[in-house]
Backbone as JSON, one array per atom type, in Angstrom:
{
  "sequence": "XXXXXXXXXXXXXXXXXXXXXXXXXXXXXXXXXXXXXXXXXXXXXXXXXXXXXXXXXXXXXXXXXXXXXXXXXXXXXXXXXXXXXXXXXXXXXXXXXXXXXXXXX",
  "N": [[5.38, -54.32, -27.63], [2.83, -52.03, -28.18], [-0.12, -51.14, -26.4], [-3.42, -50.94, -27.71], [-5.25, -47.95, -27.79], [-8.39, -46.5, -27.09], [-10.39, -43.78, -28.04], [-13.11, -42.27, -26.79], [-16.0, -40.4, -27.29], [-17.93, -38.9, -24.82], [-19.84, -37.05, -24.3], [-21.06, -33.62, -24.32], [-19.19, -30.92, -22.93], [-20.73, -29.01, -21.57], [-22.81, -30.56, -20.67], [-22.04, -31.81, -18.43], [-22.35, -31.38, -15.16], [-20.89, -28.98, -12.92], [-18.88, -30.04, -10.22], [-20.39, -32.29, -9.75], [-21.19, -35.73, -10.41], [-21.3, -37.8, -13.37], [-22.61, -40.65, -14.84], [-21.29, -42.85, -17.22], [-21.49, -45.42, -19.63], [-19.32, -47.54, -21.25], [-19.08, -50.02, -23.27], [-18.12, -52.73, -21.35], [-17.28, -51.15, -19.32], [-18.05, -49.07, -16.6], [-18.13, -45.77, -15.95], [-17.35, -42.94, -13.96], [-17.74, -39.58, -14.52], [-16.37, -36.44, -13.8], [-16.63, -32.93, -13.41], [-14.55, -30.65, -12.27], [-14.32, -27.87, -9.91], [-12.32, -26.21, -10.83], [-12.5, -26.52, -13.51], [-11.31, -28.73, -14.68], [-11.56, -32.03, -16.04], [-12.29, -35.22, -14.83], [-12.06, -38.78, -14.82], [-13.11, -41.81, -13.5], [-13.24, -45.26, -12.4], [-16.51, -46.39, -11.67], [-17.21, -47.49, -9.18], [-16.93, -47.83, -5.72], [-14.14, -49.2, -3.99], [-14.69, -50.31, -1.55], [-17.5, -51.13, -0.78], [-18.76, -51.07, -3.18], [-20.15, -48.71, -3.79], [-21.82, -46.21, -5.79], [-19.87, -44.04, -7.32], [-20.29, -41.76, -8.89], [-22.45, -40.62, -7.73], [-21.51, -39.47, -5.51], [-20.25, -36.9, -3.2], [-18.38, -34.14, -4.29], [-15.3, -32.68, -3.48], [-12.9, -30.4, -3.91], [-10.2, -32.12, -5.24], [-11.28, -34.58, -4.76], [-13.64, -37.3, -4.33], [-16.37, -38.32, -2.34], [-17.49, -41.38, -1.3], [-20.89, -42.25, -1.59], [-21.98, -44.2, 0.05], [-20.38, -44.98, 2.37], [-18.73, -42.9, 2.86], [-16.06, -42.99, 2.06], [-13.02, -41.5, 1.02], [-11.85, -40.58, -2.07], [-9.24, -39.97, -4.31], [-9.49, -38.07, -7.22], [-7.61, -37.81, -9.17], [-5.54, -39.76, -9.04], [-6.88, -42.0, -8.23], [-6.58, -43.18, -5.74], [-7.61, -44.36, -2.57], [-8.09, -42.47, 0.33], [-6.27, -42.3, 3.44], [-7.72, -43.08, 6.62], [-8.5, -45.35, 5.26], [-8.0, -47.91, 2.75], [-7.14, -48.69, -0.66], [-7.99, -48.59, -4.19], [-9.2, -47.1, -7.21], [-9.71, -47.52, -10.73], [-8.38, -45.15, -12.98], [-9.03, -42.91, -15.71], [-7.73, -41.35, -18.6], [-8.62, -38.12, -19.84], [-9.82, -35.91, -22.43], [-10.49, -32.76, -24.0], [-12.25, -31.89, -26.86], [-13.24, -29.74, -29.21], [-15.34, -28.87, -27.52], [-16.34, -31.27, -26.67], [-16.25, -34.03, -24.43], [-13.8, -36.46, -24.05], [-13.02, -39.77, -23.33], [-10.26, -41.8, -22.7], [-9.57, -45.06, -23.27]],
  "CA": [[4.15, -54.06, -28.35], [2.04, -51.0, -27.51], [-1.55, -51.43, -26.3], [-4.32, -50.08, -28.48], [-6.05, -47.04, -26.97], [-9.61, -46.06, -27.73], [-10.83, -42.45, -27.64], [-14.56, -42.34, -26.88], [-16.74, -39.19, -26.91], [-18.95, -39.26, -23.82], [-20.83, -35.98, -24.17], [-20.59, -32.24, -24.38], [-18.71, -30.38, -21.66], [-21.81, -28.31, -20.86], [-23.75, -31.55, -20.14], [-21.46, -32.34, -17.2], [-22.47, -30.31, -14.15], [-19.72, -28.74, -12.09], [-18.81, -30.64, -8.89], [-21.29, -33.44, -9.66], [-20.75, -36.8, -11.28], [-22.16, -38.31, -14.43], [-22.25, -42.03, -15.16], [-21.31, -43.25, -18.63], [-21.13, -46.83, -19.86], [-18.62, -47.79, -22.5], [-18.9, -51.48, -23.27], [-18.19, -53.3, -20.0], [-16.77, -50.16, -18.38], [-18.94, -48.03, -16.06], [-17.17, -44.72, -15.6], [-17.87, -41.71, -13.38], [-17.09, -38.38, -15.07], [-16.53, -35.29, -12.91], [-16.11, -31.62, -13.83], [-14.14, -30.01, -11.03], [-14.54, -26.42, -9.82], [-11.29, -25.52, -11.63], [-12.78, -26.79, -14.92], [-10.71, -29.98, -15.15], [-12.43, -33.2, -16.15], [-11.69, -36.46, -14.31], [-12.84, -39.99, -15.07], [-12.67, -42.94, -12.68], [-14.14, -46.4, -12.27], [-17.68, -45.87, -10.94], [-17.54, -48.31, -8.01], [-16.03, -47.72, -4.59], [-13.55, -50.51, -3.7], [-15.15, -50.81, -0.25], [-18.76, -51.89, -0.89], [-19.33, -50.9, -4.51], [-20.98, -47.51, -3.92], [-21.76, -45.52, -7.08], [-19.09, -42.82, -7.05], [-20.88, -40.61, -9.6], [-23.46, -40.04, -6.84], [-20.81, -38.95, -4.34], [-20.0, -35.47, -3.07], [-17.05, -33.75, -4.75], [-14.66, -31.58, -2.76], [-11.56, -30.25, -4.47], [-9.82, -33.21, -6.15], [-11.72, -35.84, -4.16], [-15.06, -37.64, -4.26], [-16.71, -39.1, -1.16], [-18.44, -42.44, -1.63], [-22.17, -41.96, -0.94], [-22.39, -45.25, 0.99], [-19.66, -45.0, 3.65], [-17.92, -41.69, 2.95], [-14.64, -43.15, 1.73], [-12.51, -40.36, 0.25], [-11.06, -41.09, -3.19], [-8.62, -38.92, -5.13], [-9.95, -38.17, -8.6], [-6.48, -37.77, -10.1], [-4.8, -41.04, -9.09], [-7.78, -43.09, -7.86], [-6.24, -43.78, -4.46], [-8.43, -44.12, -1.39], [-7.31, -41.72, 1.31], [-6.15, -42.89, 4.77], [-7.19, -44.35, 7.1], [-8.95, -46.47, 4.44], [-7.04, -48.28, 1.71], [-7.7, -49.21, -1.89], [-7.76, -47.77, -5.37], [-10.07, -47.33, -8.36], [-9.05, -47.24, -12.01], [-8.57, -43.81, -13.53], [-8.97, -42.84, -17.17], [-7.35, -40.04, -19.14], [-9.68, -37.43, -20.56], [-9.43, -34.79, -23.29], [-11.57, -31.96, -24.55], [-12.06, -31.63, -28.28], [-14.38, -29.0, -29.75], [-16.42, -28.85, -26.54], [-16.75, -32.64, -26.35], [-15.39, -34.74, -23.49], [-13.33, -37.73, -24.59], [-12.36, -40.68, -22.39], [-9.31, -42.68, -23.38], [-9.51, -46.39, -22.66]],
  "C": [[3.3, -53.08, -27.54], [0.56, -51.37, -27.52], [-2.34, -50.46, -27.16], [-5.16, -49.25, -27.53], [-7.26, -46.61, -27.78], [-10.0, -44.7, -27.16], [-12.33, -42.39, -27.88], [-15.16, -41.01, -26.44], [-17.86, -39.59, -25.97], [-19.97, -38.15, -23.59], [-20.19, -34.61, -24.25], [-20.18, -31.77, -22.98], [-19.86, -29.74, -20.88], [-22.89, -29.27, -20.33], [-23.26, -32.13, -18.81], [-21.49, -31.23, -16.16], [-21.22, -30.2, -13.28], [-19.91, -29.34, -10.7], [-19.84, -31.75, -8.67], [-20.79, -34.49, -10.64], [-21.78, -37.15, -12.33], [-21.67, -39.72, -14.76], [-22.32, -42.24, -16.67], [-20.89, -44.71, -18.7], [-20.5, -46.94, -21.24], [-18.3, -49.28, -22.52], [-19.1, -52.0, -21.86], [-17.74, -52.32, -18.93], [-17.9, -49.23, -17.93], [-18.04, -46.99, -15.43], [-17.92, -43.52, -15.02], [-17.05, -40.55, -13.93], [-17.39, -37.21, -14.14], [-15.93, -34.05, -13.57], [-15.83, -30.85, -12.55], [-14.38, -28.5, -11.08], [-13.53, -25.64, -10.65], [-11.44, -25.8, -13.13], [-12.19, -28.08, -15.45], [-11.75, -31.09, -15.15], [-11.66, -34.42, -15.66], [-12.64, -37.62, -14.59], [-12.24, -41.14, -14.26], [-13.69, -44.08, -12.78], [-15.28, -45.99, -11.34], [-18.09, -46.71, -9.75], [-16.47, -48.14, -6.94], [-15.45, -49.11, -4.29], [-14.02, -51.1, -2.37], [-16.38, -51.7, -0.4], [-19.47, -51.65, -2.22], [-20.25, -49.71, -4.67], [-20.76, -46.82, -5.26], [-21.09, -44.17, -6.87], [-19.63, -41.59, -7.76], [-21.95, -39.92, -8.75], [-22.83, -39.44, -5.59], [-20.64, -37.44, -4.36], [-18.56, -35.18, -3.47], [-16.56, -32.57, -3.92], [-13.22, -31.5, -3.25], [-11.29, -31.35, -5.48], [-10.27, -34.57, -5.63], [-13.23, -36.02, -4.32], [-15.24, -38.51, -3.02], [-17.78, -40.11, -1.55], [-19.75, -42.17, -0.9], [-22.59, -43.02, 0.08], [-21.71, -45.13, 2.35], [-18.63, -43.88, 3.76], [-16.43, -41.92, 2.74], [-14.22, -42.02, 0.8], [-11.54, -40.86, -0.81], [-10.54, -39.94, -4.03], [-9.01, -39.13, -6.6], [-8.81, -38.16, -9.61], [-5.79, -39.13, -10.2], [-5.65, -42.23, -8.66], [-7.53, -43.7, -6.49], [-7.23, -43.37, -3.37], [-7.54, -43.46, -0.35], [-7.36, -42.39, 2.69], [-7.22, -42.31, 5.69], [-7.64, -45.56, 6.28], [-7.9, -46.76, 3.38], [-7.77, -48.84, 0.5], [-7.45, -48.25, -3.03], [-8.83, -48.09, -6.41], [-9.3, -46.96, -9.62], [-9.37, -45.81, -12.44], [-8.43, -43.87, -15.05], [-8.55, -41.43, -17.57], [-8.54, -39.45, -19.87], [-9.07, -36.32, -21.4], [-10.69, -34.01, -23.64], [-11.25, -31.7, -26.01], [-13.34, -30.98, -28.81], [-15.59, -29.04, -28.82], [-16.94, -30.22, -26.16], [-15.74, -33.26, -25.4], [-15.07, -36.12, -24.07], [-12.65, -38.5, -23.48], [-11.46, -41.6, -23.2], [-9.22, -43.98, -22.61], [-8.23, -47.1, -23.09]]
}
C-alpha cells in the first residue's frame, strides 16, 4: 500500500530570500525553506537535532545550514549532520509550479 502524499503551496519563489531561511508551519510540521545560491529550493525539519535550534535562522553556505545555537553543520539535501557531530533532520521534497513553492509531505 502506497502512502498518501500531500502537496502544499508554501509561498511564491520571490518571497524566499536567497541564502536565508523561511519558517513555514503545515499542521504539526514546522519546516525551514531555503533558496540556495544556485536557485534550488530545499526544505528540512526546522529544529537542530542537538538542542533544537531554529534552522531557518541559521547561516547558509553552499548546500549546508549552520545551526544558530551551536554551529552544527547540516546538509540541506539529505538532512545529515556533518562530522564530527552526528544526527539527522527530516527532509522534504519540493517543487516549483507557476512561481509557487510546493512542499511534498
